[in-house]
Structures are given as structure tokens and as C-alpha cells.
CSV table of C-alpha atoms in Angstrom, one decimal:
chain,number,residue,atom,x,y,z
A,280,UNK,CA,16.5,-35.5,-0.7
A,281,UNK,CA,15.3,-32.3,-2.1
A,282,UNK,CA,16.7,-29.6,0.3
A,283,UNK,CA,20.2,-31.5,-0.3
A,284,UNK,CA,19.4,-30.6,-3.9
A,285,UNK,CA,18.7,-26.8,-2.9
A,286,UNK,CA,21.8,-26.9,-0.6
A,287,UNK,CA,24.1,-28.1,-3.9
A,288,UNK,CA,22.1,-25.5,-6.4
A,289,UNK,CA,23.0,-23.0,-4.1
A,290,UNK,CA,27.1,-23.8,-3.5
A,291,UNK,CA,27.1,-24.4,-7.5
A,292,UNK,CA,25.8,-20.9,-7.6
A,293,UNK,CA,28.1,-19.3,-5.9
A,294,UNK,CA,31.2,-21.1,-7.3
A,295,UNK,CA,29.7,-20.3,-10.6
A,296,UNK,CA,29.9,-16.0,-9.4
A,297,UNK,CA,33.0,-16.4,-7.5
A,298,UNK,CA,35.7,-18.6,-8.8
A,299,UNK,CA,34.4,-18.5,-12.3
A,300,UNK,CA,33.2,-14.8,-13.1
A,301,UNK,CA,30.4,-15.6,-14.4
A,302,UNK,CA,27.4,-13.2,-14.9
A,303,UNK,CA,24.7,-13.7,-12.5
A,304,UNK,CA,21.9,-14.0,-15.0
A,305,UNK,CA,23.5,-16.5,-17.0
A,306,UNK,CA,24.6,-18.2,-13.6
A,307,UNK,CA,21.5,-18.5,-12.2
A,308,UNK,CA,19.8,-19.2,-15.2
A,309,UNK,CA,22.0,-22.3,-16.1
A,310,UNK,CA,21.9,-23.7,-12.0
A,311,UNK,CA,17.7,-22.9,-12.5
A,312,UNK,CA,18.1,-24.9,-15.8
A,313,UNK,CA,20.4,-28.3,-14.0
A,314,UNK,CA,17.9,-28.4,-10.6
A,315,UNK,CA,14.9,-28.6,-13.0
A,316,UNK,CA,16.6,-31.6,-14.9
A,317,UNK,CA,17.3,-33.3,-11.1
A,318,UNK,CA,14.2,-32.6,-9.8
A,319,UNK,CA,12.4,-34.3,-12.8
A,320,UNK,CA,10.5,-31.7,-14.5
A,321,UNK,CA,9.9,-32.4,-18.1
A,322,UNK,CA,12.5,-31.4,-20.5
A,323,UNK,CA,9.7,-30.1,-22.6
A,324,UNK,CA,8.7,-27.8,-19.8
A,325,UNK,CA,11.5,-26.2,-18.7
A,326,UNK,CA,11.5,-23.4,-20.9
A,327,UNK,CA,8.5,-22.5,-20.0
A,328,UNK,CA,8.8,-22.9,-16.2
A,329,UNK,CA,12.2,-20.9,-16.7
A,330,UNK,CA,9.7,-18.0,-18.6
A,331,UNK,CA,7.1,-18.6,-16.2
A,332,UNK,CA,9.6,-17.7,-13.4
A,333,UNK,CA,11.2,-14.3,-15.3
A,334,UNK,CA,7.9,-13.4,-16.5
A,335,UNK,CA,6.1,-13.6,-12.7
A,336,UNK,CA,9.0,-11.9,-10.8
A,337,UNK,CA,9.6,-8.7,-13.7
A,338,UNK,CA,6.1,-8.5,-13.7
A,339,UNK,CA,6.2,-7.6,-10.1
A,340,UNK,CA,9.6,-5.7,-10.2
A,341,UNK,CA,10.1,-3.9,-13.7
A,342,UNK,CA,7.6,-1.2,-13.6
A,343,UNK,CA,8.0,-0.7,-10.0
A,344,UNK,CA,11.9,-0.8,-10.1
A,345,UNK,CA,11.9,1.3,-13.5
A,346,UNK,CA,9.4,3.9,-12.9
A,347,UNK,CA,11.2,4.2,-9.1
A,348,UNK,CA,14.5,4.4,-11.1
A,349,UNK,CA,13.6,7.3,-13.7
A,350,UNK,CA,11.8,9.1,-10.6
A,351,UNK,CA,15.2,9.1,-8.4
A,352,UNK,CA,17.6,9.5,-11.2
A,353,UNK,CA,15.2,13.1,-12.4
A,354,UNK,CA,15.5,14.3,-8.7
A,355,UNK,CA,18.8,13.6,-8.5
A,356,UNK,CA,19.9,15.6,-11.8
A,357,UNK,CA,17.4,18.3,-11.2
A,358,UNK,CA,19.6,18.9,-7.4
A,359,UNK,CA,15.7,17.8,-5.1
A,360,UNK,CA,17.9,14.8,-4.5
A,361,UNK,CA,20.6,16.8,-2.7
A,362,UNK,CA,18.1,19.5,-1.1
A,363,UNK,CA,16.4,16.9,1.1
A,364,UNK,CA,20.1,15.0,1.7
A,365,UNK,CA,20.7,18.5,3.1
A,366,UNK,CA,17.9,19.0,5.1
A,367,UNK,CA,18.1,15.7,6.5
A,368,UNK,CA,21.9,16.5,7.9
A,369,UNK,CA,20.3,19.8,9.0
A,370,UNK,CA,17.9,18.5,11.1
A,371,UNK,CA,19.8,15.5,12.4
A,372,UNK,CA,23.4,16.2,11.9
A,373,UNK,CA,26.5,13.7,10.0
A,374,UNK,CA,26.5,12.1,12.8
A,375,UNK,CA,22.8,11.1,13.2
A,376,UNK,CA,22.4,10.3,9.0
A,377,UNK,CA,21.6,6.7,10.1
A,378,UNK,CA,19.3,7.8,12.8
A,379,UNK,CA,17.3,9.8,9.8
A,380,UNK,CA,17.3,7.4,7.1
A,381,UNK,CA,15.4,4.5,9.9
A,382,UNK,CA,13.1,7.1,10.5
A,383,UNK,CA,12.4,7.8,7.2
A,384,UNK,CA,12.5,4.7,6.0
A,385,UNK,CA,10.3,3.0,8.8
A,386,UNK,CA,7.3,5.7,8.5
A,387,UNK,CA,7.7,5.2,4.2
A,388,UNK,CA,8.2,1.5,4.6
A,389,UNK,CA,5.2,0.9,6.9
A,390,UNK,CA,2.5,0.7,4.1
A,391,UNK,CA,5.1,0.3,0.7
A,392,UNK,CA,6.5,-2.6,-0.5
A,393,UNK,CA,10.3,-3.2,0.1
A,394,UNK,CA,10.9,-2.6,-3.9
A,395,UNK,CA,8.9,0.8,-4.1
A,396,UNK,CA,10.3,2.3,-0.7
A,397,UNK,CA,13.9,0.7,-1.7
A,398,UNK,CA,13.8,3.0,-5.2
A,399,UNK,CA,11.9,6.3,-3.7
A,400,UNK,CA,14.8,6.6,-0.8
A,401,UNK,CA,17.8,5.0,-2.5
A,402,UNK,CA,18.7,8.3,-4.0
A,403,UNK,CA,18.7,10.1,-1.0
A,404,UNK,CA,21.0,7.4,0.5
A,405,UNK,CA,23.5,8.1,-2.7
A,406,UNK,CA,23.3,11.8,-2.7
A,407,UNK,CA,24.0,11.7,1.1
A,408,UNK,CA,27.2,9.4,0.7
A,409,UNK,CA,28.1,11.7,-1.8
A,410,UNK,CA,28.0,14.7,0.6
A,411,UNK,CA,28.8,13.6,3.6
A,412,UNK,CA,31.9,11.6,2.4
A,413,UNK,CA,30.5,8.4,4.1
A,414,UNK,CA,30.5,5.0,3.2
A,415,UNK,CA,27.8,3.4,0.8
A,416,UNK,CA,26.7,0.9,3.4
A,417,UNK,CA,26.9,3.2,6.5
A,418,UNK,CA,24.2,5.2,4.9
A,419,UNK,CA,22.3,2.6,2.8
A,420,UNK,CA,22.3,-0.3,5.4
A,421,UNK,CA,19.9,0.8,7.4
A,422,UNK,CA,17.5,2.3,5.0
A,423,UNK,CA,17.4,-1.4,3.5
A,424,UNK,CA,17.3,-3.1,7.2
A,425,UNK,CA,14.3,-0.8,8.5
A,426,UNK,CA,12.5,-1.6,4.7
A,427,UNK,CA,13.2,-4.7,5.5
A,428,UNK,CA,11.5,-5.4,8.6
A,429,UNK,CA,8.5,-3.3,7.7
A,430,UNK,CA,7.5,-5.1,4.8
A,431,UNK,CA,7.8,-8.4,6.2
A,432,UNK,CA,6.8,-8.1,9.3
A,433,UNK,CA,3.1,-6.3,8.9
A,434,UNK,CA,0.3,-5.7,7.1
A,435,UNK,CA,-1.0,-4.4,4.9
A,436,UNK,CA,2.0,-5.9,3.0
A,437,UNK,CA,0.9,-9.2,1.0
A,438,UNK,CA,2.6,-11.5,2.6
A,439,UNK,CA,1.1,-10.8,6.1
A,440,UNK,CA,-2.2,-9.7,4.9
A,441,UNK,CA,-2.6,-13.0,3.3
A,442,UNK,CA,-1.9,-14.9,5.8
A,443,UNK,CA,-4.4,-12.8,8.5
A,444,UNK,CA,-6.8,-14.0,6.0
A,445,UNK,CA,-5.9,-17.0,6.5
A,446,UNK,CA,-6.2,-17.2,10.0
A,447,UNK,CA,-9.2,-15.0,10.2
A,448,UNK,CA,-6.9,-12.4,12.2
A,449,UNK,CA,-7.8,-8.9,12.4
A,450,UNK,CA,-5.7,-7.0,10.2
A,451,UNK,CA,-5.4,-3.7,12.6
A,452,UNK,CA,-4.6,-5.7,15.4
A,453,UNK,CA,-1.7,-7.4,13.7
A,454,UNK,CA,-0.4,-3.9,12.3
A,455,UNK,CA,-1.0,-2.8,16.2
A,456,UNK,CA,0.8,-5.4,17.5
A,457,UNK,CA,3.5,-5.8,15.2
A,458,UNK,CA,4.8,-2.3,15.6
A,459,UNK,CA,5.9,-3.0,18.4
A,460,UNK,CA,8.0,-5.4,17.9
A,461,UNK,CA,8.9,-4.3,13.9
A,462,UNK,CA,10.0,-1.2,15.3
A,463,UNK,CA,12.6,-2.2,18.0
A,464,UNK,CA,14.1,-5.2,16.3
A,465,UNK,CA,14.2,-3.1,13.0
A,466,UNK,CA,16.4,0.1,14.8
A,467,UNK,CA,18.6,-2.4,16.7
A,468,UNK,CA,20.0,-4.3,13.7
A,469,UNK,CA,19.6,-1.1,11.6
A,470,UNK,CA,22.1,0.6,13.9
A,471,UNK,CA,23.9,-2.0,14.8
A,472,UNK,CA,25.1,-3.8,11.5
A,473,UNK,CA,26.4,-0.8,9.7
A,474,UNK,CA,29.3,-1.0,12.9
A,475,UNK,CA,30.0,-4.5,12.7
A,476,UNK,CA,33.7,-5.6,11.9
A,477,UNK,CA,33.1,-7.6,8.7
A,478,UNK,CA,30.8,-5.0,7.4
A,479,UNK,CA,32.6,-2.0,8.1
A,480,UNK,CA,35.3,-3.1,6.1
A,481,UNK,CA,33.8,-3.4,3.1
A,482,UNK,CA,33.9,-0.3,1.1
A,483,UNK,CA,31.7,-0.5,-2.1
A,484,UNK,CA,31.0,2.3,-4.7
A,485,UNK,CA,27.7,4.1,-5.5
A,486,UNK,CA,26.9,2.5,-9.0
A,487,UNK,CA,27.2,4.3,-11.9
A,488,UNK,CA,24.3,5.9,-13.7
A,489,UNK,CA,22.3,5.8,-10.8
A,490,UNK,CA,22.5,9.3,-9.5
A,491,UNK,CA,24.1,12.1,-11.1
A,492,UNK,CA,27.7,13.2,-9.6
A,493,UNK,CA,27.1,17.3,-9.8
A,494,UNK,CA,27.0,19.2,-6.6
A,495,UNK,CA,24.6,22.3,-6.8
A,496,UNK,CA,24.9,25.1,-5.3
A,497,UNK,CA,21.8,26.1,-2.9
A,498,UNK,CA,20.9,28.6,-5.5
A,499,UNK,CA,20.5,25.9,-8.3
A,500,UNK,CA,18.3,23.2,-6.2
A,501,UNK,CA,14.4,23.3,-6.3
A,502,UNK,CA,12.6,24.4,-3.2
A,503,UNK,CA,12.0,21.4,-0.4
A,504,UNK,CA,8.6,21.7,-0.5
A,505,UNK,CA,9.0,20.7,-4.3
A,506,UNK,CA,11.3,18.1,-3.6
A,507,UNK,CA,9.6,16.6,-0.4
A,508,UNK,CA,6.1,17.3,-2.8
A,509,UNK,CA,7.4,14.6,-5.4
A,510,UNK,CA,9.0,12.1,-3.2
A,511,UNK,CA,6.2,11.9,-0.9
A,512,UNK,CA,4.0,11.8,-3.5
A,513,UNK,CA,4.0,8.4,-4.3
A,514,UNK,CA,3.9,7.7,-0.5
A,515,UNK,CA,0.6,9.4,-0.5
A,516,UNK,CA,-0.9,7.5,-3.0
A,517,UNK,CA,-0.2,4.4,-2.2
A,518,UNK,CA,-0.6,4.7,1.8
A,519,UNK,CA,-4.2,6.3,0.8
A,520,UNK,CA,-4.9,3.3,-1.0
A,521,UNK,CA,-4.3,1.3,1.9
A,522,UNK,CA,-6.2,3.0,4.5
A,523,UNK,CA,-9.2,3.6,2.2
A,524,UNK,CA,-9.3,-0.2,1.7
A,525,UNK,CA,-9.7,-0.7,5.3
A,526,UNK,CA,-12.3,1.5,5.5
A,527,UNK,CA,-14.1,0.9,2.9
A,528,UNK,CA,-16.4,-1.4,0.9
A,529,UNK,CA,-13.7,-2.9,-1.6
A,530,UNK,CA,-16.9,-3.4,-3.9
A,531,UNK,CA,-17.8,0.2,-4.7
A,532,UNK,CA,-16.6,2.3,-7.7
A,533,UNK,CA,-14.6,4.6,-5.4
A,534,UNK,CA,-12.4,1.9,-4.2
A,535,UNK,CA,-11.8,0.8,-7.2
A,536,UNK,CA,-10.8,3.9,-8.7
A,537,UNK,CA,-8.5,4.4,-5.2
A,538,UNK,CA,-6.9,1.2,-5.6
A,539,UNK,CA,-6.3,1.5,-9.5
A,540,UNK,CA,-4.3,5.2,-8.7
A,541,UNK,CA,-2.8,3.6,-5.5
A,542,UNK,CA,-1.3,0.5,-7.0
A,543,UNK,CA,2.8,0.6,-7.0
A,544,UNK,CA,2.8,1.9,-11.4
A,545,UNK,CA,0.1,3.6,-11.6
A,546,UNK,CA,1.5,5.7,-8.1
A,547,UNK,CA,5.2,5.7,-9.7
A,548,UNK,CA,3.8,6.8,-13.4
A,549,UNK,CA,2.0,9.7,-11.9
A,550,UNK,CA,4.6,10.8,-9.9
A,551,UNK,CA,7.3,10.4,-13.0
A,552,UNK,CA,5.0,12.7,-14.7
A,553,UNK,CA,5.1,15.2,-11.8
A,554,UNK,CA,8.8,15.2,-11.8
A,555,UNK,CA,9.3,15.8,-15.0
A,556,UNK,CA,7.0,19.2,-15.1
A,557,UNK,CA,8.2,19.9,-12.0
A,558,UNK,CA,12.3,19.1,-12.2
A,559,UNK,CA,11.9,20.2,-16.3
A,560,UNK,CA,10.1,23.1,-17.6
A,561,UNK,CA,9.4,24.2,-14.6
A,562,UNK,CA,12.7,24.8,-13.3
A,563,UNK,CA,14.4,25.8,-16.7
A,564,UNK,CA,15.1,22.1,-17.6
A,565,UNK,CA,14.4,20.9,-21.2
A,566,UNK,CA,12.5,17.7,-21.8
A,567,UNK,CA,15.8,16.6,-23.6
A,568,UNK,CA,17.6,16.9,-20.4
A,569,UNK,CA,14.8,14.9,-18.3
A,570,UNK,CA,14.4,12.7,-21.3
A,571,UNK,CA,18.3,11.7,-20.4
A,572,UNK,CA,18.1,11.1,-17.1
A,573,UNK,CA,15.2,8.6,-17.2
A,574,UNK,CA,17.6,6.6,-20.3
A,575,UNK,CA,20.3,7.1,-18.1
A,576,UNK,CA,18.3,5.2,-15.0
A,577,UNK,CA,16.8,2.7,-17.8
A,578,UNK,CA,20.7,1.8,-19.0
A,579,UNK,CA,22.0,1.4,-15.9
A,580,UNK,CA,19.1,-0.6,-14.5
A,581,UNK,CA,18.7,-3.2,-17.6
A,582,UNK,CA,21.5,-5.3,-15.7
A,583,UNK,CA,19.4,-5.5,-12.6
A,584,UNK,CA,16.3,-6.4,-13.6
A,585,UNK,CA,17.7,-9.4,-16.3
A,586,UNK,CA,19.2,-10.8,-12.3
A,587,UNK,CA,16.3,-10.3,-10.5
A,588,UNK,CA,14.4,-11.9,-13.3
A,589,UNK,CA,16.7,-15.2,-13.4
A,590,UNK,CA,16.8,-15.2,-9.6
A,591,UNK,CA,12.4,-15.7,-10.3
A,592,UNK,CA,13.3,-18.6,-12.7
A,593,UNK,CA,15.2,-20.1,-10.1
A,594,UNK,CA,12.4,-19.3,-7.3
A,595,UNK,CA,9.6,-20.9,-9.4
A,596,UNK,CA,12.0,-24.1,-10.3
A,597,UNK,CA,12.2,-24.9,-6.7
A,598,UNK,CA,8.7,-24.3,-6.2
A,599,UNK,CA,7.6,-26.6,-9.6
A,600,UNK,CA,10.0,-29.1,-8.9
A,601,UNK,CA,7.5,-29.5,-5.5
A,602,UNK,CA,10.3,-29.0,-2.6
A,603,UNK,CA,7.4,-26.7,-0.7
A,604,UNK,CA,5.4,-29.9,-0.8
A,605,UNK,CA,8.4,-32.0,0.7
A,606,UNK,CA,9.1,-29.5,3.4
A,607,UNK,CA,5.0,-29.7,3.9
A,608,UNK,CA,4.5,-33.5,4.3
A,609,UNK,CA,7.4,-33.4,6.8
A,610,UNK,CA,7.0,-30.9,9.2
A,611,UNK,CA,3.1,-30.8,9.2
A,612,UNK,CA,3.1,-33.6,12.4
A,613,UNK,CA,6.3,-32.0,14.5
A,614,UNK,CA,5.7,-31.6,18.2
A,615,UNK,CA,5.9,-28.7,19.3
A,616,UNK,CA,4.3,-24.7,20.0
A,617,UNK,CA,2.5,-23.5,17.0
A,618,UNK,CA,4.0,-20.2,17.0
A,619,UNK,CA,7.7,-21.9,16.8
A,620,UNK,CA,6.3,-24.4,14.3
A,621,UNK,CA,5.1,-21.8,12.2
A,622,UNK,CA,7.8,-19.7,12.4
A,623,UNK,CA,10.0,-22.6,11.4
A,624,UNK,CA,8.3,-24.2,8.2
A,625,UNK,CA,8.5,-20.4,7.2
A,626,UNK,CA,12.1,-20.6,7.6
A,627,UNK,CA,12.8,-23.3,6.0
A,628,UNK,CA,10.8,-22.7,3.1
A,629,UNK,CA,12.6,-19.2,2.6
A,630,UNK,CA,15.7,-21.2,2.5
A,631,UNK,CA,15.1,-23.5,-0.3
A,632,UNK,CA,12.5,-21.5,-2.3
A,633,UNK,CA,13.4,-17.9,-1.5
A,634,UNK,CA,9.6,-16.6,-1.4
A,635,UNK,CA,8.7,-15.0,1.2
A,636,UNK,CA,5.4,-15.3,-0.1
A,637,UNK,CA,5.4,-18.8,-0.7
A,638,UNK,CA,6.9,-19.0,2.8
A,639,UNK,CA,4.1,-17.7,4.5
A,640,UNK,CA,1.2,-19.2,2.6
A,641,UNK,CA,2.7,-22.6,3.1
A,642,UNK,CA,3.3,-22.4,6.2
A,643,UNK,CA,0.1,-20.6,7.5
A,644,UNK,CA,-1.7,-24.0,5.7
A,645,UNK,CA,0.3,-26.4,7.6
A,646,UNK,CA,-0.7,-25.0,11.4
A,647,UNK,CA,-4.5,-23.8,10.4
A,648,UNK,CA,-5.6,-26.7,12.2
A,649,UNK,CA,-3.5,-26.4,15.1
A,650,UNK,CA,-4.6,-22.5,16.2
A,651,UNK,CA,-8.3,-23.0,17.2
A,652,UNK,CA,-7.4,-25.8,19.7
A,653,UNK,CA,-4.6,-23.8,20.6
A,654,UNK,CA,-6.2,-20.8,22.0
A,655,UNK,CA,-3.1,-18.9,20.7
A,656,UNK,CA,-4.4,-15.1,19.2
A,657,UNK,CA,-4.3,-15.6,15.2
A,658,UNK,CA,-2.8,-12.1,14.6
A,659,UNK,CA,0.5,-13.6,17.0
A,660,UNK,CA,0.5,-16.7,14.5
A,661,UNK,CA,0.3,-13.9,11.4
A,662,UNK,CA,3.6,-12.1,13.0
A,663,UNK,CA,5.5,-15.9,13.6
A,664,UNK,CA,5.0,-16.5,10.0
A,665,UNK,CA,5.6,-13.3,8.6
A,666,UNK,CA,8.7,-13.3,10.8
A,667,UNK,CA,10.4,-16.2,9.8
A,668,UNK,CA,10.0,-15.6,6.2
A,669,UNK,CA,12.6,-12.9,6.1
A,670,UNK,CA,14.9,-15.2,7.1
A,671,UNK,CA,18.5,-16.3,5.5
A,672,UNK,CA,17.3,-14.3,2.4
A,673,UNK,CA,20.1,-15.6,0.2
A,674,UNK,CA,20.7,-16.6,-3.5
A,675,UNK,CA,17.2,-17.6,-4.8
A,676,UNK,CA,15.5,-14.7,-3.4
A,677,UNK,CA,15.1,-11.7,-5.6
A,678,UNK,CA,15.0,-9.2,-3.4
A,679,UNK,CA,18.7,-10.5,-2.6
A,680,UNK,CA,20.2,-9.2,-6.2
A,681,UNK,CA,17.9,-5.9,-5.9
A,682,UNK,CA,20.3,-5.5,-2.4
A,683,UNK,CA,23.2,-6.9,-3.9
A,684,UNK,CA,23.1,-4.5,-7.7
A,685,UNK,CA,22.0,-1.7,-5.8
A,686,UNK,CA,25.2,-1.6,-3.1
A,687,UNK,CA,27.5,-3.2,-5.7
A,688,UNK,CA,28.7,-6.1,-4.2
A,689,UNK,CA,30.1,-9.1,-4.8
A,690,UNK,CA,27.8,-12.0,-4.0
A,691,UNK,CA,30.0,-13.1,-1.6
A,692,UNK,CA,29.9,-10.0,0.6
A,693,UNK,CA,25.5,-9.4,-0.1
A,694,UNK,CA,25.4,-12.9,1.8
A,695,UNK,CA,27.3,-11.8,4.7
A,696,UNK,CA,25.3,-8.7,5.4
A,697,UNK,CA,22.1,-9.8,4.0
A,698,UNK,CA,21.7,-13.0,4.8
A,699,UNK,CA,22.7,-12.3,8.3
A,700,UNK,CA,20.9,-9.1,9.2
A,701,UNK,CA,17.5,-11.0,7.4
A,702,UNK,CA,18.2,-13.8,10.0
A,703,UNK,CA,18.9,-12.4,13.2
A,704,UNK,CA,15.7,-10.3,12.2
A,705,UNK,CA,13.9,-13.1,11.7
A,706,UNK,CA,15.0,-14.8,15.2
A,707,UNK,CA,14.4,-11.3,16.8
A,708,UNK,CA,11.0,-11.1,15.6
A,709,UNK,CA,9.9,-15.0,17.2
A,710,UNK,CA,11.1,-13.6,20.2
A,711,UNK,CA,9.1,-10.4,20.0
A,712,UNK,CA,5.9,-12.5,19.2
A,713,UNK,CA,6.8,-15.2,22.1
A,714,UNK,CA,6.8,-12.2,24.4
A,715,UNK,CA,3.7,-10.3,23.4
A,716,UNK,CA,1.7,-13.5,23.0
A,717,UNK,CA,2.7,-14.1,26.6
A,718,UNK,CA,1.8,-10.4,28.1
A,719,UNK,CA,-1.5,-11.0,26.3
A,720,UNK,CA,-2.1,-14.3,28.0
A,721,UNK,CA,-1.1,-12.7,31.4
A,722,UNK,CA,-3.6,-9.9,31.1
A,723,UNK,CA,-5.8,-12.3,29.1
A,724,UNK,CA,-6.7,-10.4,26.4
């Protein structure tokens, strides 16, 4: 049965990480390597599925993740870094630093991907555990939990967006909708994780090379609206791109001009050039020193991006070794509400492939027939799939390593506060669509 074979891959995984130390790119690479064998792809082909599966998922991540990198780590050295970590605490106090980083998060996250948002904010997350004395995942939790729910739940994010096209649903009404139940569910579990038991005892360490370890003093840091300037400016960008494609005609030249400087690397390039004029020479800074701290970022994120790149070969040997088709041809005749079947087959696709985007297309093919007759509202079937695709995001998800490198922990410990906090997300958000479908049905909208 294939989802026995996904549930074996993944305890082999982790016995691979835990009890025998081994690297997580070599782990996951020689797991990807063993369930290709058992589910009968071509020993010829392998390599190139395993390539295939790198080459897609550092395709997506590298430039984003790098450029994102380079960006923080040059803020960071330059003291910007620390000047909006002050202001922050200024405005909401040490005791409200979890309060700010939702908010922050949730208005940067609504129209960035998780990846680009994770690597604008993180260094504001490190600088702040570095002033306030707090601990890593106190102050990084729910910047990653409030990202979290943002990109999954709504549009324009892909996997949403695709999926509204799929069901002919109207994008705006989706994002209208969803807010209201991304927002709630995203602040509960992003202020409620950081306190619970198992996760308040863990007590990892910013990693190294990340962010710079000076203090400045106030004389030393660049003004905030320099500092705010470069890290919104990415923000801009790429939000502007995504309004301007709602409103207008994606065939003429503007747009595509608007999308090219909007796209995640083209936004992050730019703004790595502004930081380094405007952290460098600028400020007083060489272009040695700059040049340093974007090698320093690139050393310390090579690691990363070779795990998030085997965590892809795994993903697409799952997906070529046609488990999305099992899981398809099984649940496609269940009995029950198409908003709760939906969610589901997205569930259980994020378990065994770990794509979300896979997740939702799959699963938004299997119910198309079942939502005219229905009479359920499309955009409510966009938010059930979108919603149970960000559940139990575990070992064969990329995004899992990005979590797991970036709060250095063991793999052990990223499944216990990932994997959970993804999942009761997930469960949150079918309840949030349940109730909203039924208020519209009431008022019959």
C-alpha cells in the first residue's frame, strides 16, 4: 500500500537524523533514493527524478532564500536590524514583542510567500532575541505561525489562487472571506504555542552567521526611516505586483513590466542593491565590509538550501512514484460534505507528498464535480483546500527544514512544534470555513 510506504520512508528518516547522526541531505537523499526503488521507478530514472526534485524546489527557494539572506545579514551588520527591534519594543513593550511580530508578520505575510516574508523578518526576530534576552522561539514562533497561515490560507498566494481558478471563485471574495478566519486562527496558535509546556522548554540558539552579534549604540544605527525604507521595500514591490494584477489587463506591457520588478528575485535583487548603497557608502561602510556580510549569509546558508533541496527530491519521488494518484482513485467516491472531503484529500496528500501545492490541485480535481450540484460557494471550497494543505507539515515538506535550519533544531523537536501548530491550523481553518459557509447560507448570500 503506498501510504504504508510513505509512513516507513518517513520513520526511516528520522531514525536515520536521530539515532544515527546523520546529515539531513545525505539522509533524505538516500530514503528519496530506497522509496523510488519500492515504488518502481526505473533505476535509469532515478537520478534524474532525484535532480528533477533538487532542481524544481532550489529553483523556487535559492534566489529567494539567498537574496533574503544577504538583505538581512547587511541590515543586521549595518545596526537597521537593531533600530527597528528597538522601535518595535518602543512601541509595544518586552512584554508585547509577540504581539508586534503577528502584526507585522500578518500585514507582510498577507501578499508574500512564506519563504520571502520568513527571510525579510527573521532578522528582526534574531536581533530582538538578542536584545531582549528572550528565547529564540518565543520571538520567532509566531512570526513563522502568523506566515504560516497567511500564505496558505489566501490568495493571492499560488496555492489558493490556483485552486479559485479552478473552481471559478472570485479571487477578492476568497481573500475577503478568508481574513476572517486566517486572522483569528493565525493570533490564537501564534500566541498560544510559544507558552505551551513542551515548547517552552526547548531552548535553541540563534544560528551562527545569520546576524551579526554587535550591539550599536543609537548614535551608530541608520535612521528608521532608512531601515523601515529597505525592509519594506521588497514588500512594496511585490504587494504592488499583486494588486496591479487584479486590476489590470495581465496582457498589456505595463503588467508585464510590474510583474517582472514584482516577482520574489527581481524584488529581493533590487532591494540588495538598495541596502548595500544605503547600509555602505552611504553610511561610511566600505563595499568590502558589505561584500562580507552577504558571504557571510551565503556560508552560513549553503547548508540550508542543500536540505531543502533533498527535502524537493524526496517531494517529487512521492509524487513520480504516483501515491497522489492512489490517494485520488480512493477518496474521489467517499460520502460525505464536499467542504470536509476536500479538506481531507488535501490532508492527506500533505502527509505523504509534502506539497502543499500538489495538495490543493489534487484535491480541488477530485470535488470539481461535486460543487455545482452542491450549491456550496466556490471561494468556501478554495479556503477547505487551502486549509488542509498546511497540515502535519513534516519531513518531506521543504518548508519544514527552512523552519527547522532557521530555529536550529533537532528534527525531532521541528516535528513537535511544526507539525503540530500546521495541524491544529489546519483543523482550525475547516472550522472557520464550516462556520462562514453556514452564516452565508443563513443570510443566503
Amino acid at each position: 500500500m503506498p501510504l504504508i510506504v510513505v509512513g516507513i520512508s518517513v520513520v526511516i528518516l528520522l531514525l536515520l537524523m536521530t539515532k544515527l547522526k546523520l546529515n539531513g541531505f545525505a539522509a533524505l537523499l538516500l530514503v528519496a533514493v530506497a522509496v523510488a526503488i519500492v515504488r518502481g521507478i526505473p533505476l535509469v530514472d532515478i537520478p534524474d527524478v532525484l535532480s528533477e526534485g533538487i532542481g524544481g524546489q532550489i529553483g523556487d527557494t535559492m534566489l529567494t532564500i539567498g537574496l533574503g539572506a544577504m538583505v538581512g545579514r547587511v541590515m543586521g551588520d549595518s545596526g537597521a536590524a537593531q533600530r527597528i527591534a528597538g522601535k518595535l519594543l518602543d512601541a509595544f513593550g518586552p512584554r508585547s514583542v509577540q504581539v508586534a511580530m503577528v502584526i507585522t508578520s500578518m500585514l507582510i505575510g498577507v501578499t508574500m510567500f512564506y519563504e520571502v516574508a520568513f527571510v525579510i523578518i527573521v532578522p528582526i526576530a534574531f536581533t530582538l532575541v538578542r536584545v531582549t534576552g528572550a528565547k529564540l522561539l518565543w520571538v520567532g514562533l509566531p512570526m513563522s505561525i502568523a506566515l504560516s497561515t497567511m500564505h496558505s490560507f489566501l490568495p493571492p498566494h499560488p496555492g489558493p489562487t490556483a485552486v479559485a481558478a479552478t473552481f471559478h471563485a472570485s479571487v477578492g471574495l476568497t481573500l475577503f472571506y478568508g481574513l476572517f478566519i486566517a486572522i483569528p486562527a493565525g493570533a490564537l496558535i501564534a500566541l498560544v504555542w510559544p507558552r505551551l509546556p513542551f515548547v517552552k522548554r526547548m531552548d535553541p540558539a540563534v544560528p551562527t552567521g545569520l546576524v551579526g552579534e554587535r550591539e550599536f549604540t543609537d548614535a551608530e544605527m541608520p535612521g528608521l526611516g532608512w531601515s523601515l525604507g529597505v525592509a519594506l521595500f521588497p514588500v512594496v514591490l511585490i504587494a504592488g505586483a499583486a494588486v496591479a494584477e487584479l486590476a489590470v489587463s495581465s496582457d498589456s506591457h505595463f503588467m508585464h513590466l510590474i510583474a517582472f520588478i514584482g516577482s520574489a528575485p527581481i524584488a529581493l535583487l533590487l532591494t540588495l542593491l538598495l541596502a548595500i548603497w544605503v547600509f555602505g557608502p552611504r553610511i561610511g561602510r566600505s563595499l568590502d565590509e558589505v561584500g562580507s556580510s552577504c558571504a557571510s549569509a551565503a556560508k552560513a546558508m549553503a547548508m540550508i538550501l542543500l536540505v531543502i533541496g533533498a527535502g524537493g527530491a524526496f517531494k517529487n519521488v512521492l509524487v513520480e512514484g504516483g501515491i497522489s494518484d492512489y490517494i485520488k482513485d480512493v477518496t474521489h467516491s467517499w460520502p460525505i460534505s464536499p467542504l470536509i472531503l476536500a479538506w481531507l484529500i488535501a490532508v492527506i496528500l500533505r502527509v505523504a507528498l509534502g506539497s502543499a501545492t500538489v495538495a490543493v490541485v489534487t484535491a480541488s480535481g477530485v470535488v470539481l464535480p461535486l460543487v455545482a450540484a452542491s450549491g456550496i460557494h466556490p471561494e468556501m471550497m478554495v479556503l477547505a483546500v487551502s486549509c488542509g494543505s498546511i497540515a502535519f507539515s513534516h519531513v518531506n515538506d521543504p518548508g519544514f527544514w527552512l523552519f527547522k535550519e532557521y530555529f536550529n533544531l533537532s528534527v525531532v523537536d521541528a516535528i513537535k512544534v511544526r507539525t503540530s501548530y500546521t495541524t491544529v491550523l489546519a483543523i482550525l481553518g475547516l472550522g472557520g470555513v464550516l462556520a462562514v459557509e453556514g452564516v452565508l447560507g443563513a443570510l443566503n448570500i
